[in-house]
mmCIF file of C-alpha atoms in Angstrom:
data_model
loop_
_atom_site.group_PDB
_atom_site.id
_atom_site.type_symbol
_atom_site.label_atom_id
_atom_site.label_comp_id
_atom_site.label_asym_id
_atom_site.label_seq_id
_atom_site.Cartn_x
_atom_site.Cartn_y
_atom_site.Cartn_z
ATOM 1 C CA MET A 1 -103.115 135.953 48.110
ATOM 2 C CA ARG A 2 -104.859 138.255 45.664
ATOM 3 C CA GLY A 3 -107.197 137.164 42.874
ATOM 4 C CA GLY A 4 -105.474 135.436 39.959
ATOM 5 C CA GLU A 5 -102.698 134.008 42.112
ATOM 6 C CA SER A 6 -102.060 130.465 43.221
ATOM 7 C CA GLY A 7 -99.743 129.227 45.934
ATOM 8 C CA LEU A 8 -97.242 126.387 46.019
ATOM 9 C CA LEU A 9 -95.020 124.965 48.704
ATOM 10 C CA CYS A 10 -91.655 124.570 47.008
ATOM 11 C CA THR A 11 -89.418 121.569 47.620
ATOM 12 C CA ASN A 12 -87.016 123.760 49.589
ATOM 13 C CA GLY A 13 -89.801 124.761 51.997
ATOM 14 C CA ASP A 14 -90.363 128.256 50.569
ATOM 15 C CA PHE A 15 -93.892 129.405 49.831
ATOM 16 C CA CYS A 16 -94.355 130.605 46.259
ATOM 17 C CA ILE A 17 -97.024 132.812 44.754
ATOM 18 C CA ILE A 18 -97.439 132.709 40.982
ATOM 19 C CA SER A 19 -99.091 135.691 39.316
ATOM 20 C CA HIS A 20 -99.416 137.016 35.755
ATOM 21 C CA GLY A 21 -96.326 135.329 34.295
ATOM 22 C CA GLU A 22 -94.109 136.235 37.245
ATOM 23 C CA GLU A 23 -93.218 133.967 40.121
ATOM 24 C CA PHE A 24 -92.728 135.411 43.621
ATOM 25 C CA GLN A 25 -90.957 133.251 46.188
ATOM 26 C CA TYR A 26 -90.945 134.071 49.873
ATOM 27 C CA GLY A 27 -88.597 132.214 52.158
ATOM 28 C CA SER A 28 -85.623 132.460 54.461
ATOM 29 C CA TYR A 29 -81.985 132.813 53.686
ATOM 30 C CA PHE A 30 -80.764 130.528 56.446
ATOM 31 C CA ARG A 31 -77.158 131.708 56.605
ATOM 32 C CA TYR A 32 -78.210 135.040 58.144
ATOM 33 C CA GLY A 33 -81.822 134.338 59.058
ATOM 34 C CA TRP A 34 -82.865 136.868 56.391
ATOM 35 C CA CYS A 35 -86.019 136.898 54.322
ATOM 36 C CA GLN A 36 -85.727 136.283 50.597
ATOM 37 C CA ARG A 37 -87.885 137.355 47.670
ATOM 38 C CA VAL A 38 -87.338 136.187 44.079
ATOM 39 C CA VAL A 39 -89.179 137.643 41.094
ATOM 40 C CA ASN A 40 -88.862 135.878 37.736
ATOM 41 C CA VAL A 41 -89.451 138.318 34.870
ATOM 42 C CA TRP A 42 -90.181 137.042 31.358
ATOM 43 C CA ALA A 43 -87.694 138.952 29.206
ATOM 44 C CA ILE A 44 -87.562 138.621 25.425
ATOM 45 C CA ASN A 45 -84.025 140.069 25.311
ATOM 46 C CA LYS A 46 -82.506 138.551 28.468
ATOM 47 C CA TYR A 47 -79.018 138.726 26.924
ATOM 48 C CA LYS A 48 -79.142 142.539 26.993
ATOM 49 C CA LEU A 49 -78.916 142.341 30.796
ATOM 50 C CA ASP A 50 -75.112 142.396 30.828
ATOM 51 C CA GLY A 51 -73.769 145.934 30.651
ATOM 52 C CA ASN A 52 -77.178 147.628 30.651
ATOM 53 C CA ARG A 53 -76.521 151.014 32.250
ATOM 54 C CA ARG A 54 -80.052 151.653 33.544
ATOM 55 C CA ILE A 55 -80.301 148.231 35.164
ATOM 56 C CA ASP A 56 -76.796 148.547 36.633
ATOM 57 C CA ALA A 57 -77.682 151.996 38.019
ATOM 58 C CA VAL A 58 -80.871 150.843 39.743
ATOM 59 C CA ILE A 59 -79.042 147.832 41.222
ATOM 60 C CA ARG A 60 -76.296 150.120 42.591
ATOM 61 C CA HIS A 61 -78.955 152.445 44.014
ATOM 62 C CA VAL A 62 -80.732 149.582 45.809
ATOM 63 C CA GLU A 63 -77.418 148.222 47.118
ATOM 64 C CA SER A 64 -76.535 151.658 48.523
ATOM 65 C CA GLU A 65 -79.978 151.879 50.174
ATOM 66 C CA LYS A 66 -79.424 148.484 51.813
ATOM 67 C CA ALA A 67 -76.019 149.710 53.058
ATOM 68 C CA GLY A 68 -74.543 146.241 53.588
ATOM 69 C CA CYS A 69 -77.642 144.917 55.345
ATOM 70 C CA GLY A 70 -78.872 142.515 52.688
ATOM 71 C CA ARG A 71 -78.103 141.731 49.088
ATOM 72 C CA VAL A 72 -79.513 141.881 45.580
ATOM 73 C CA LEU A 73 -78.835 139.404 42.778
ATOM 74 C CA VAL A 74 -80.023 139.908 39.191
ATOM 75 C CA ARG A 75 -79.201 137.196 36.652
ATOM 76 C CA ARG A 76 -80.381 135.577 33.454
ATOM 77 C CA SER A 77 -82.028 132.169 33.604
ATOM 78 C CA GLY A 78 -79.890 129.570 31.909
ATOM 79 C CA THR A 79 -82.856 127.697 30.464
ATOM 80 C CA GLU A 80 -85.737 130.144 29.994
ATOM 81 C CA ALA A 81 -86.416 133.631 28.632
ATOM 82 C CA ARG A 82 -86.378 135.027 32.167
ATOM 83 C CA VAL A 83 -84.366 137.326 34.358
ATOM 84 C CA ARG A 84 -84.350 136.478 38.061
ATOM 85 C CA VAL A 85 -84.354 139.357 40.564
ATOM 86 C CA MET A 86 -83.579 138.241 44.119
ATOM 87 C CA ALA A 87 -83.467 140.441 47.210
ATOM 88 C CA GLU A 88 -82.512 139.335 50.726
ATOM 89 C CA GLY A 89 -82.595 141.251 53.953
ATOM 90 C CA PRO A 90 -83.665 141.201 57.580
ATOM 91 C CA ASP A 91 -87.021 142.973 56.990
ATOM 92 C CA GLU A 92 -89.476 141.273 54.615
ATOM 93 C CA ARG A 93 -91.532 144.463 54.221
ATOM 94 C CA GLU A 94 -88.584 146.320 52.690
ATOM 95 C CA LEU A 95 -87.772 143.601 50.159
ATOM 96 C CA SER A 96 -90.716 144.217 47.840
ATOM 97 C CA GLY A 97 -89.827 147.900 47.646
ATOM 98 C CA TYR A 98 -86.245 147.081 46.748
ATOM 99 C CA ASP A 99 -86.912 144.519 44.064
ATOM 100 C CA GLU A 100 -89.964 146.223 42.515
ATOM 101 C CA GLY A 101 -87.819 149.129 41.323
ATOM 102 C CA ILE A 102 -85.351 146.739 39.710
ATOM 103 C CA VAL A 103 -88.141 144.641 38.171
ATOM 104 C CA GLU A 104 -89.741 147.696 36.535
ATOM 105 C CA VAL A 105 -86.457 148.756 34.923
ATOM 106 C CA VAL A 106 -85.741 145.178 33.773
ATOM 107 C CA LYS A 107 -89.201 145.043 32.163
ATOM 108 C CA GLU A 108 -88.632 148.345 30.355
ATOM 109 C CA GLU A 109 -85.111 147.570 29.183
ATOM 110 C CA LEU A 110 -85.469 143.897 28.218
ATOM 111 C CA GLU A 111 -88.894 143.952 26.541
ATOM 112 C CA TYR A 112 -91.011 142.286 29.206
ATOM 113 C CA SER A 113 -93.470 139.711 27.941
ATOM 114 C CA VAL A 114 -96.285 137.802 29.607
ATOM 115 C CA VAL A 115 -96.146 134.277 28.194
#
C-alpha cells in the first residue's frame, strides 16, 4: 500500500484499499476465477450517468478491448453520491488500466468530489 491508504479485509474475503475518497477492492470473481477491481467514485451528479455519451463511449471502448474476456459494470450507488466502476478479467494487471480510463471520464462528467 502507498502512503495515505489503509487496508481492510472485507466480509466477503476481498482485500480493500481505501484512498483519497475512493475505495479500491481487489478480489476474485469465483464464477470464472477472474480478478475483480471496484472503484467507488464520489460523484455530485450521479444521476447524469444514464445516457452520458462520453461515459458510454469509454465503456464501449474498454469492452471492445476486452473482446469478451472479462466485463465492465458502471452503476450509480443506490444510497450514496457515488458511481461504482467494476472491472473483471483473467489478468489483474490489466484491470487497473481498463477501469482507470472509465474513472477519469466519470470524474470529469459527473463533477467528482472528495468528501
